[in-house]
Amino acid sequence: MPHVRVVCKAGKVVEVEEYYTRRALKKGLKREPNQKPTSEQQMKINEKNAVRDLTRILNTNFSETDYLVTYTYGCEDPPTVEFAKKEWQKLIRNTRNLCKRKGEAFKYVHVTEWKDKRIHHHMVMSIGNVDIREAKKLWKHGGVKIQVLDNSGQYKKIAAYLIKQTRKTFRDPDSPCKKRWTPSRNLKKPIITKTIVKADSWRKTPKIWKNYTLEDLYTGYSDYTGYPYRKYSMIRKE
């Protein structure tokens, strides 16, 4: 029975999804009961998808030569949202200009955390060969914590952390950011291909690409169709 295979290549990571469509019902394929998700379940599904999408963007565009940077405010009185938004836009503009003068591209993904705590910003960024100490000096308002990304190429934990920061606030009308995360315009997209596999069933053991190792494997039933579903990921060896 034919099934769908979706392959997503994002940097060193390759994700493969295999599933049956609703047409499989006419072929007599066993189907699990499928119930409409509650609002709470739907929120979890949406957040899971947000982490997946951000993970793919990070894996595609960033590496061990890049940084996760946290910017805080050192003033005694917490800054207003309006002030923080203005100063953050200034930092983005100044960092872009610094990279431009050095002949380097500036790429980033950032989030702002502000609800029920002192406002601060997180940014995954690439500045090429620009000295990170120069970029650090552009922030005039408090501390700058710099972490170098590891060489795994898999930044799922960072994506989950960033999504968590805006979970309850990105829809707030007073939020300085109206999205879960904000990217620069020059980020590359992961390469996604979708094919129909005519085999009667998928292999019991996933086919691992040459020079890749299996990372995660999930086999079960789709939340959407109730039909058999499989997902696994592979990471390219160094």
Phi, psi and omega in degrees: 000122182301148176219171184260138174236124178246124180246126178243119178255116182228095182065234180279352187255135175239126176250139179233128175242136177230130183203162177260149178270176180296338179297340180296337180299325180289342181268000177085018180290137181296136184230133177282151177304134183243113181251148179295128182294147175288170180298323179293319178295322180294323177298320179293321178296316180298319180291321177300317179293324179295318177296317178301312183295318180290322177303316180296320178295315180296315181297326182286325192250347186232160184208192182291353176269003185246181193223151165250117187239136176246129181247128181238171179249129184263357182292153182294317179271130179302137179291153175285162178298320181297317179295315181298319180297317180296314182290328178291319177297324178294319179297315179301315181296316182291323179293319178298317180294322178299313180296322180297319179295329180271358180075028181241154177274145177247116178238145182202162165224129181223157173224156176240127178255128187213339187282127176063021176199167179296132185298139175204169186233145173240138179216126167270124186218152175238126181234018178063229182267010177293136179295125182298335179292328176292317179295324180298323183293345182288341180269119189254006193246357181169213184279155175228113179257123185246128175236131178277134178293148178282177185261016182290328185082355179249108185245039180296321181294322178294317179299315180297321179295315181294319179296323179299326183297328185251010185308315187258000190238342189291340177268356180293130181298339179267000184294139177289344177232130183266007180234162175298324178206154184242122181257160168284161186281348185261018179282144176277153177263149175295156180267118183241127177236144182232127181226157174260122180263125187274359179296153181295329179204162178276158182300143178296323178251122181302144177279118181267132181294155177297137181069018175239156175238147179289132180257296182232150176217125177232130176230130181185224180233144181292138176293337186266319185253336184084000181269164178307143187214144176217142177218136175211161180228153180229148178239134180292134179288150176287000000 
